[in-house]
Short mmCIF file of C-alpha atoms in Angstrom, two decimals:
data_model
loop_
_atom_site.label_atom_id
_atom_site.label_comp_id
_atom_site.label_asym_id
_atom_site.label_seq_id
_atom_site.Cartn_x
_atom_site.Cartn_y
_atom_site.Cartn_z
CA MET B 1 -0.05 0.05 -0.19
CA GLY B 2 1.40 3.38 -1.04
CA ARG B 3 1.78 6.06 1.03
CA THR B 4 -0.84 8.88 1.27
CA ARG B 5 0.51 12.44 1.98
CA LEU B 6 -0.90 15.48 2.33
CA GLY B 7 1.88 17.57 0.47
CA SER B 8 0.27 16.66 -2.63
CA LEU B 9 -2.97 18.43 -1.62
CA GLY B 10 -3.13 19.88 -5.29
CA ALA B 11 -3.66 16.38 -6.62
CA ALA B 12 -4.70 14.31 -3.63
CA LEU B 13 -7.66 16.29 -2.44
CA ALA B 14 -10.38 18.03 -4.54
CA PHE B 15 -11.67 21.00 -2.71
CA VAL B 16 -15.31 20.78 -3.49
CA ALA B 17 -16.69 23.66 -1.43
CA THR B 18 -15.67 26.79 -0.09
CA LEU B 19 -17.60 28.52 2.71
CA ALA B 20 -18.61 31.94 2.44
CA ALA B 21 -15.61 34.08 3.60
CA PRO B 22 -14.50 37.84 3.10
CA THR B 23 -13.43 38.77 -0.33
CA GLY B 24 -9.53 38.42 -0.58
CA ALA B 25 -9.47 36.17 3.08
CA ARG B 26 -7.01 33.14 2.70
CA THR B 27 -9.25 29.81 2.97
CA GLU B 28 -7.53 27.36 5.47
CA THR B 29 -6.60 23.95 4.28
CA LEU B 30 -6.73 20.68 6.52
CA ALA B 31 -3.04 20.48 6.05
CA ASP B 32 -3.07 23.86 7.64
CA ALA B 33 -4.99 22.71 10.44
CA LEU B 34 -2.79 19.41 11.10
CA VAL B 35 0.24 21.83 10.96
CA SER B 36 -1.13 23.90 13.86
CA ALA B 37 -2.46 20.89 16.16
CA TYR B 38 1.22 19.30 15.46
CA VAL B 39 3.03 22.34 16.47
CA ASN B 40 0.60 23.24 19.34
CA SER B 41 -0.50 19.93 20.80
CA GLY B 42 0.54 19.89 24.68
CA LEU B 43 -0.25 16.17 24.72
CA LEU B 44 2.65 15.71 22.37
CA ASP B 45 4.71 17.86 24.75
CA GLN B 46 4.12 15.90 27.53
CA ASN B 47 4.67 12.60 25.76
CA ARG B 48 7.96 13.96 24.53
CA ALA B 49 9.18 14.73 28.34
CA LEU B 50 8.22 11.30 29.10
CA LEU B 51 10.26 10.08 26.26
CA ARG B 52 13.14 12.34 27.55
CA SER B 53 12.72 10.80 31.26
CA ALA B 54 12.92 7.25 29.41
CA ASP B 55 16.45 8.49 27.66
CA GLU B 56 17.77 9.35 31.09
CA ASP B 57 17.08 5.65 32.28
CA VAL B 58 19.59 4.54 29.68
CA ALA B 59 22.15 7.06 31.19
CA GLN B 60 21.45 6.01 34.50
CA ALA B 61 22.00 2.40 33.39
CA ILE B 62 25.23 3.28 31.73
CA SER B 63 26.53 5.12 34.82
CA ALA B 64 26.63 1.61 36.85
CA LEU B 65 29.42 0.52 34.55
CA ARG B 66 31.53 3.87 35.06
CA PRO B 67 33.67 4.41 38.25
CA ILE B 68 31.93 5.81 41.15
CA ILE B 69 34.02 8.05 43.34
CA ASP B 70 32.60 9.69 46.62
CA TRP B 71 34.28 12.06 49.29
CA THR B 72 34.00 12.15 52.54
CA ALA B 73 34.81 14.37 55.36
CA ASP B 74 34.16 14.70 59.40
CA ILE B 75 35.67 16.51 62.01
CA SER B 76 35.20 14.99 65.66
CA ARG B 77 35.82 15.59 69.57
CA ASP B 78 36.64 13.10 71.68
CA PHE B 79 36.59 13.69 75.16
CA SER B 80 36.86 11.56 78.72
CA ARG B 81 36.89 11.90 82.30
CA ILE B 82 38.48 9.30 84.42
CA ARG B 83 38.63 8.95 88.22
CA SER B 84 41.06 6.67 89.72
CA LEU B 85 42.74 6.33 93.46
CA ALA B 86 40.62 9.58 94.34
CA ARG B 87 42.07 11.52 91.43
CA THR B 88 40.10 12.75 88.57
CA ARG B 89 41.52 13.25 85.35
CA LYS B 90 40.25 14.87 82.15
CA SER B 91 41.37 14.62 78.27
CA GLY B 92 40.03 15.32 74.90
CA THR B 93 41.36 15.58 71.41
CA THR B 94 39.96 17.19 68.11
CA SER B 95 40.42 15.51 64.88
CA ALA B 96 39.64 16.22 61.26
CA ASN B 97 39.53 13.54 58.37
CA ILE B 98 38.87 13.84 54.59
CA GLY B 99 39.09 10.81 52.52
CA ILE B 100 38.09 9.76 48.78
CA THR B 101 36.59 6.30 47.91
CA GLY B 102 36.30 4.69 44.52
CA ALA B 103 34.63 1.87 43.20
CA LEU B 104 34.61 0.31 39.71
CA LEU B 105 32.38 -2.88 38.66
CA LEU B 106 34.73 -5.31 37.21
CA TYR B 107 32.28 -8.07 36.21
CA ASP B 108 28.58 -9.06 37.51
CA PHE B 109 27.96 -11.79 34.57
CA GLY B 110 26.52 -9.31 32.63
CA ARG B 111 23.86 -7.86 34.42
CA SER B 112 24.20 -4.22 34.28
CA ASP B 113 24.83 -4.58 30.24
CA LEU B 114 21.73 -6.20 30.06
CA LEU B 115 19.66 -3.58 32.31
CA VAL B 116 21.32 -1.00 29.72
CA GLU B 117 19.80 -3.02 26.92
CA ALA B 118 16.36 -3.21 28.69
CA ALA B 119 16.41 0.60 29.24
CA LYS B 120 17.20 1.19 25.35
CA GLU B 121 14.58 -1.26 24.51
CA THR B 122 12.24 0.77 26.77
CA VAL B 123 12.94 4.03 25.08
CA LEU B 124 12.20 2.52 21.34
CA ALA B 125 8.99 1.49 22.84
CA THR B 126 8.24 4.86 24.25
CA ARG B 127 9.19 6.51 20.72
CA GLN B 128 6.49 4.28 19.30
CA THR B 129 3.95 5.45 22.20
CA LEU B 130 4.98 8.91 20.92
CA VAL B 131 4.01 8.05 17.49
CA SER B 132 0.88 6.42 18.54
CA VAL B 133 -0.13 10.04 20.41
CA GLU B 134 0.53 11.71 17.34
CA GLN B 135 -1.41 9.72 15.57
CA LEU B 136 -4.30 10.46 18.01
CA VAL B 137 -3.53 14.28 17.97
CA LEU B 138 -3.93 14.54 14.14
CA LEU B 139 -7.17 12.28 13.69
CA THR B 140 -8.68 14.76 16.61
CA ALA B 141 -7.59 17.44 14.59
CA VAL B 142 -9.65 16.00 11.27
CA GLN B 143 -12.62 15.59 13.34
CA ALA B 144 -12.42 18.78 14.78
CA TYR B 145 -12.14 20.09 11.18
CA MET B 146 -14.66 18.58 9.91
CA ASN B 147 -16.93 19.10 12.55
CA VAL B 148 -16.85 22.79 12.29
CA ILE B 149 -17.53 22.53 8.14
CA ARG B 150 -20.28 20.28 8.83
CA ASN B 151 -21.97 22.90 11.46
CA GLN B 152 -21.17 25.85 9.61
CA GLU B 153 -23.08 24.04 6.55
CA PHE B 154 -25.64 23.09 8.82
CA VAL B 155 -26.12 26.68 9.87
CA ALA B 156 -26.20 28.02 6.29
CA LEU B 157 -28.58 25.42 5.68
CA ARG B 158 -31.00 26.36 8.49
CA GLN B 159 -30.65 29.72 7.44
CA ASN B 160 -31.66 29.11 3.93
CA ASN B 161 -34.56 27.06 5.15
CA LEU B 162 -35.82 29.61 7.19
CA ARG B 163 -35.79 32.21 4.57
CA LEU B 164 -37.78 30.00 2.17
CA LEU B 165 -40.13 29.17 4.82
CA ARG B 166 -41.00 33.07 5.65
CA GLU B 167 -41.62 33.43 1.98
CA GLU B 168 -43.79 30.31 2.21
CA LEU B 169 -45.75 32.16 4.96
CA ARG B 170 -46.01 35.59 3.36
CA ALA B 171 -47.37 33.68 0.24
CA ALA B 172 -49.79 31.87 2.60
CA ARG B 173 -51.06 34.79 4.19
CA ASP B 174 -51.47 36.88 0.86
CA ARG B 175 -53.28 33.42 -0.23
CA PHE B 176 -55.45 33.68 2.71
CA GLU B 177 -56.50 37.23 2.18
CA VAL B 178 -58.01 36.34 -0.79
CA GLY B 179 -59.64 33.22 0.40
CA GLU B 180 -57.47 30.65 -1.84
CA VAL B 181 -56.53 29.00 1.63
CA THR B 182 -57.83 28.29 5.16
CA ARG B 183 -56.32 29.87 8.54
CA THR B 184 -55.15 26.55 9.00
CA ASP B 185 -52.59 26.64 6.12
CA VAL B 186 -51.22 29.92 7.75
CA ALA B 187 -50.74 28.47 11.07
CA GLN B 188 -49.09 25.50 9.34
CA ALA B 189 -46.52 28.09 7.83
CA GLU B 190 -46.20 29.97 11.09
CA SER B 191 -45.64 26.70 12.96
CA ALA B 192 -42.88 25.23 10.37
CA VAL B 193 -41.24 29.01 10.61
CA ALA B 194 -41.10 28.76 14.45
CA LEU B 195 -39.62 24.93 14.30
CA ALA B 196 -37.10 26.19 11.70
CA GLN B 197 -36.10 29.17 14.17
CA SER B 198 -35.33 26.56 17.03
CA GLY B 199 -33.61 24.26 14.60
CA LEU B 200 -31.09 27.29 13.35
CA ALA B 201 -30.64 28.30 17.01
CA THR B 202 -29.51 24.61 17.51
CA ALA B 203 -27.36 24.60 14.68
CA GLN B 204 -25.47 27.68 15.93
CA GLY B 205 -25.22 26.28 19.56
CA ASP B 206 -23.31 23.28 17.73
CA LEU B 207 -21.22 25.40 15.94
CA THR B 208 -20.08 27.20 19.14
CA ARG B 209 -19.31 23.74 20.52
CA ALA B 210 -17.49 22.51 17.33
CA ILE B 211 -15.49 25.69 17.53
CA GLU B 212 -14.32 25.33 20.88
CA GLU B 213 -13.18 21.58 19.83
CA PHE B 214 -11.33 22.94 17.23
CA ARG B 215 -9.53 25.29 19.47
CA GLU B 216 -8.41 22.73 21.75
CA ALA B 217 -7.50 20.30 19.22
CA VAL B 218 -5.85 22.79 17.04
CA GLY B 219 -4.39 25.48 19.17
CA ARG B 220 -6.07 28.37 17.65
CA ASP B 221 -9.29 29.59 16.39
CA PRO B 222 -10.53 28.57 12.76
CA GLY B 223 -10.46 30.67 9.66
CA PRO B 224 -12.29 30.40 6.56
CA LEU B 225 -12.14 26.57 6.17
CA GLN B 226 -12.23 24.81 2.54
CA THR B 227 -13.74 21.37 2.75
CA PRO B 228 -11.63 19.08 1.37
CA GLY B 229 -12.91 15.97 -0.72
CA ASP B 230 -12.55 12.27 -0.34
CA LEU B 231 -8.80 11.14 0.13
CA PRO B 232 -7.42 8.77 -2.88
CA GLY B 233 -4.68 6.44 -2.44
CA LEU B 234 -6.54 3.98 -0.04
CA ALA B 235 -6.34 0.55 -1.83
CA GLY B 236 -9.20 -1.34 -1.09
CA ASP B 237 -7.63 -4.74 -0.41
CA VAL B 238 -8.34 -4.98 3.53
CA SER B 239 -6.32 -7.92 3.98
CA ALA B 240 -3.06 -5.91 2.61
CA ALA B 241 -3.76 -3.04 4.91
CA LYS B 242 -3.79 -5.50 7.88
CA SER B 243 -0.61 -6.66 7.01
CA VAL B 244 0.85 -3.27 6.63
CA ALA B 245 -0.40 -2.40 10.05
CA VAL B 246 0.91 -5.69 11.82
CA ARG B 247 4.32 -4.44 10.18
CA LYS B 248 4.18 -0.64 10.88
CA HIS B 249 1.59 0.33 13.66
CA PRO B 250 3.24 1.81 16.44
CA ASP B 251 1.04 0.02 19.08
CA ILE B 252 2.36 -3.18 17.82
CA LEU B 253 6.05 -2.05 17.72
CA GLU B 254 5.63 -1.02 21.22
CA ALA B 255 4.33 -4.09 22.43
CA GLN B 256 7.12 -5.70 20.59
CA ARG B 257 9.95 -3.47 22.23
CA ASN B 258 8.07 -4.46 25.87
CA VAL B 259 8.34 -7.85 25.08
CA ALA B 260 12.19 -7.59 24.36
CA ALA B 261 13.08 -5.55 27.43
CA ALA B 262 10.77 -7.77 29.37
CA GLU B 263 13.08 -10.66 28.32
CA LEU B 264 16.26 -8.68 29.07
CA ASN B 265 14.91 -8.08 32.52
CA ILE B 266 14.85 -11.99 33.34
CA SER B 267 18.22 -12.30 32.54
CA ALA B 268 19.12 -9.37 34.79
CA ALA B 269 17.10 -10.81 37.46
CA LYS B 270 19.02 -14.14 36.89
CA ALA B 271 22.42 -12.25 37.03
CA ALA B 272 21.73 -10.69 40.35
CA MET B 273 21.92 -14.19 41.82
CA ARG B 274 25.51 -14.20 40.85
CA PRO B 275 28.75 -12.82 42.53
CA SER B 276 29.97 -9.66 41.42
CA VAL B 277 33.59 -8.41 41.24
CA ASN B 278 34.63 -4.38 42.30
CA LEU B 279 38.02 -2.69 42.15
CA THR B 280 37.78 -0.40 45.33
CA THR B 281 40.04 2.25 46.28
CA ARG B 282 40.62 4.77 49.12
CA LEU B 283 42.62 7.62 50.18
CA GLY B 284 42.46 9.47 53.38
CA VAL B 285 43.72 12.05 55.59
CA GLY B 286 43.73 12.84 59.15
CA GLU B 287 44.66 15.69 61.15
CA ASN B 288 44.59 15.94 65.08
CA LEU B 289 43.75 19.46 65.71
CA ASP B 290 45.37 19.77 69.13
CA ASP B 291 49.09 18.81 68.32
CA SER B 292 50.99 18.07 65.10
CA ASP B 293 49.79 14.49 64.80
CA PHE B 294 48.70 13.27 61.21
CA THR B 295 47.75 10.25 59.25
CA ARG B 296 48.09 9.44 55.79
CA SER B 297 46.42 6.21 54.55
CA GLY B 298 45.30 4.60 51.37
CA SER B 299 44.19 1.36 49.87
CA VAL B 300 43.59 -0.65 46.86
CA GLY B 301 42.19 -3.98 46.34
CA VAL B 302 39.47 -6.31 44.55
CA GLU B 303 36.37 -7.04 46.40
CA VAL B 304 34.27 -10.14 45.04
CA THR B 305 30.53 -10.27 46.96
CA GLY B 306 27.67 -12.53 46.30
CA PRO B 307 24.54 -13.19 47.68
CA ILE B 308 23.99 -16.33 50.24
CA TYR B 309 20.53 -15.52 51.51
CA GLN B 310 18.34 -12.65 50.74
CA GLY B 311 15.08 -14.08 52.47
CA GLY B 312 13.94 -15.16 48.52
CA ARG B 313 13.88 -11.93 47.42
CA LEU B 314 16.22 -12.70 44.36
CA ALA B 315 14.19 -15.70 43.21
CA SER B 316 10.94 -13.83 43.82
CA GLU B 317 12.43 -11.27 41.18
CA VAL B 318 13.25 -13.84 38.87
CA ARG B 319 9.57 -15.12 38.89
CA GLN B 320 8.20 -11.52 38.82
CA ALA B 321 10.07 -10.68 35.50
CA MET B 322 8.89 -14.08 33.85
CA ALA B 323 5.04 -12.99 35.01
CA GLN B 324 5.64 -9.44 33.37
CA ARG B 325 7.27 -11.07 30.14
CA ASP B 326 4.20 -13.12 29.95
CA SER B 327 2.10 -10.45 30.49
CA GLN B 328 3.89 -8.44 27.78
CA ARG B 329 3.84 -11.29 25.20
CA ALA B 330 0.05 -11.62 25.93
CA GLN B 331 -0.13 -7.90 25.44
CA LEU B 332 1.36 -8.16 22.03
CA HIS B 333 -1.41 -10.95 21.20
CA LEU B 334 -4.06 -8.74 21.84
CA VAL B 335 -2.84 -5.35 20.42
CA GLY B 336 -2.28 -7.30 17.18
CA LEU B 337 -6.00 -8.51 17.10
CA GLN B 338 -7.16 -4.92 18.27
CA VAL B 339 -5.41 -3.20 15.33
CA LYS B 340 -6.31 -5.72 12.77
CA GLN B 341 -9.97 -5.27 13.88
CA ASP B 342 -9.44 -1.59 13.49
CA VAL B 343 -8.28 -1.84 9.88
CA GLY B 344 -11.41 -3.61 9.28
CA ASN B 345 -13.51 -1.69 10.99
CA ALA B 346 -12.30 1.67 9.50
CA TYR B 347 -12.22 0.02 6.03
CA ALA B 348 -16.13 -0.69 6.48
CA ASN B 349 -16.95 2.78 8.04
CA LEU B 350 -15.22 4.09 4.91
CA ARG B 351 -17.20 2.04 2.46
CA ALA B 352 -20.32 3.18 4.59
CA ALA B 353 -19.81 6.58 4.77
CA ARG B 354 -19.19 6.64 0.78
CA ALA B 355 -22.27 4.67 -0.19
CA SER B 356 -24.11 6.99 2.38
CA ARG B 357 -22.83 10.20 0.82
CA ASP B 358 -23.62 8.64 -2.86
CA ALA B 359 -27.29 7.87 -1.48
CA SER B 360 -27.29 11.23 -0.11
CA ARG B 361 -26.74 12.99 -3.28
CA GLU B 362 -29.54 11.04 -5.01
CA ALA B 363 -31.81 11.63 -2.15
CA VAL B 364 -30.98 15.40 -2.41
CA ARG B 365 -31.50 15.34 -6.40
CA ALA B 366 -34.73 13.46 -5.73
CA ALA B 367 -36.08 15.78 -3.10
CA GLU B 368 -35.18 19.05 -4.84
CA VAL B 369 -37.17 17.68 -7.73
CA ALA B 370 -40.03 16.73 -5.31
CA PHE B 371 -39.88 20.04 -3.88
CA GLU B 372 -40.29 22.08 -7.04
CA GLY B 373 -43.14 19.83 -8.19
CA THR B 374 -45.23 20.35 -4.95
CA ARG B 375 -44.55 24.02 -4.83
CA GLU B 376 -45.54 24.61 -8.60
CA GLU B 377 -48.78 22.07 -7.94
CA ALA B 378 -49.73 23.88 -4.62
CA LYS B 379 -49.74 27.09 -7.01
CA LEU B 380 -52.46 25.27 -9.13
CA GLY B 381 -54.58 24.14 -6.10
CA ALA B 382 -53.38 20.58 -6.63
CA ARG B 383 -51.56 20.47 -3.43
CA THR B 384 -51.84 21.76 0.29
CA THR B 385 -49.36 24.16 2.22
CA LEU B 386 -48.87 21.25 4.36
CA ASP B 387 -47.70 19.11 1.29
CA VAL B 388 -45.24 22.09 0.58
CA LEU B 389 -43.73 22.43 4.02
CA ASP B 390 -43.50 18.16 4.59
CA SER B 391 -41.58 18.61 0.85
CA GLU B 392 -39.44 21.22 1.92
CA GLN B 393 -38.55 19.47 5.37
CA ASP B 394 -37.94 16.19 3.08
CA LEU B 395 -35.17 18.49 1.25
CA LEU B 396 -33.62 19.71 4.32
CA ASP B 397 -33.31 16.38 5.81
CA ALA B 398 -31.72 15.02 2.52
CA GLN B 399 -29.52 18.03 2.51
CA ALA B 400 -28.06 17.81 6.06
CA ASN B 401 -27.75 14.13 5.35
CA LEU B 402 -25.18 14.90 2.70
CA ILE B 403 -23.34 17.34 4.62
CA SER B 404 -23.00 14.75 6.99
CA ALA B 405 -21.89 12.03 4.68
CA ASN B 406 -19.24 14.37 3.13
CA ALA B 407 -17.57 15.09 6.53
CA ASP B 408 -18.07 11.54 7.46
CA VAL B 409 -15.76 10.19 4.08
CA VAL B 410 -13.15 12.70 4.86
CA ILE B 411 -13.04 11.44 8.65
CA ALA B 412 -13.38 7.73 7.78
CA ALA B 413 -10.50 8.11 5.35
CA TYR B 414 -7.83 9.45 7.61
CA SER B 415 -9.21 6.99 10.39
CA VAL B 416 -7.86 4.44 7.89
CA LEU B 417 -4.68 6.21 7.84
CA ALA B 418 -4.31 5.87 11.67
CA ALA B 419 -5.51 2.29 11.66
CA ILE B 420 -2.41 1.27 9.44
CA GLY B 421 0.04 3.38 11.51
CA GLU B 422 0.18 5.89 8.69
CA LEU B 423 -1.32 9.08 10.06
CA THR B 424 1.81 11.10 11.25
CA ALA B 425 3.46 14.46 10.35
CA ARG B 426 6.33 12.47 8.34
CA GLU B 427 3.78 10.23 6.42
CA LEU B 428 1.62 13.29 5.45
CA ASN B 429 4.48 15.13 4.39
CA LEU B 430 3.17 18.20 6.55
CA SER B 431 4.93 21.27 6.32
CA VAL B 432 6.73 21.19 9.56
CA PRO B 433 9.84 20.43 11.33
CA THR B 434 9.33 16.78 12.73
CA TYR B 435 10.24 16.10 16.50
CA ASP B 436 13.80 14.19 16.30
CA ALA B 437 12.95 11.39 18.77
CA SER B 438 16.59 10.64 19.00
CA ALA B 439 18.33 13.90 19.08
CA TYR B 440 17.97 13.86 22.94
CA TYR B 441 18.83 10.63 23.64
CA ASP B 442 21.96 10.91 21.41
CA LEU B 443 23.12 13.64 23.90
CA VAL B 444 22.34 11.85 27.19
CA LYS B 445 22.94 8.06 26.01
CA THR B 446 26.58 8.29 27.16
CA ALA B 447 25.77 9.81 31.00
CA PRO B 448 27.70 13.15 30.38
CA VAL B 449 28.69 15.29 33.50
CA PRO B 450 27.83 19.02 33.27
CA ILE B 451 31.47 19.96 33.14
CA SER B 452 31.91 17.88 29.97
CA PRO B 453 31.72 19.35 26.47
CA GLN B 454 28.53 17.14 25.58
CA GLY B 455 27.38 18.13 29.18
CA GLN B 456 27.41 21.49 28.16
CA LYS B 457 25.68 21.19 24.75
CA LEU B 458 23.19 19.18 26.95
CA ASP B 459 22.54 22.13 29.28
CA LYS B 460 21.95 24.59 26.35
CA VAL B 461 19.34 22.04 25.24
CA LEU B 462 17.53 21.82 28.44
CA ARG B 463 17.76 25.70 28.93
CA ALA B 464 15.94 26.13 25.49
CA LEU B 465 13.29 23.35 26.57
CA GLY B 466 12.63 25.17 29.57
CA LYS B 467 11.70 28.39 27.41
CA ASN B 468 9.05 26.81 25.47
#
């Protein structure tokens, strides 16, 4: 299945309707709204921060393989009071000590290396979570965009319907004055006008809510919006689409990474039951502040430590890691089933939306013919005012259904892209710099200290992030 991209909107999307806008005002496309949603999304910012947090887990795991150097300092006062043979003696000394200790892991049966690899797998899983969130943000923006268009067209339709009904009311009153119709006909027209006014107020309220949803999803108020047509480039082979989704959908890729991390955690838990070898060093300086006595000391050694009995904790951690691995495997299976179902549902919704749109177009055509015929027959006395009003209501309903069907087709098409895993800024070729998920990781993966060149570069990045 080929990629569907918004960058080729000139050929990919046929704009079939433009809502009324001030002359010369630039109309906004769906691609513009998606760019704004991508740039302004607080949800994306939150999950990017979570990814950076996961990146730091790798740095912390790597730090266990580095030398650990600590310093200690203390000052103490020792005093005593001794009574012997009816004599009391007092003494006291003040001493200060400073020391440096160091330790370096030499060998732990690969446990630390395994924890590093598990942290890396978690980072890769978190990146896929970010992709999944990106798809959600963009799909929500599509829905908000189309709902604004839908409700704007509903308002325009209701306004036009109210205008026509008022004309019908004036005509009914004129015909009543000359005795062509009864008071009942006039009352029916008045009732229809009142109902149309109520329907217009409801449509205007729905439009206000749609604008609020747009503002939340896109990060700004909508401008004059262009109505996009159906998306091309969606193959009708559902089986092929499911195969693509299984290979590239972020939820599946995330679940696969979580299984890999769980497998590594089992090996790390088993390695914790084995000995570890450490190089240890110590340097110390002591001064007696009451006289000129001092001490200088140091040591270098190799230390081998291993568990004998930990109350069953280590064995429990191995079993726990195995259970978590089994859980992640089951989750991978469930996600695979869900993704396939979502693809099938998305294609079914798209087919239904297209069929509904085609049927609604035919319904509008037929309703227009019926309405014009009924109105002409009413002028000749062959139809009543109620017949005209009913026919106009049928036309209104058909036009409203077509408006909804047009919006539903676009939403359904983008839902297919999301189900496959192709609804991202990169896949859509949006005109926006995409977030580089590996940039921060590349800065922290070696666990730099603040005074190093890498650490100073990282500090600049953190200051820039803090200003955003």
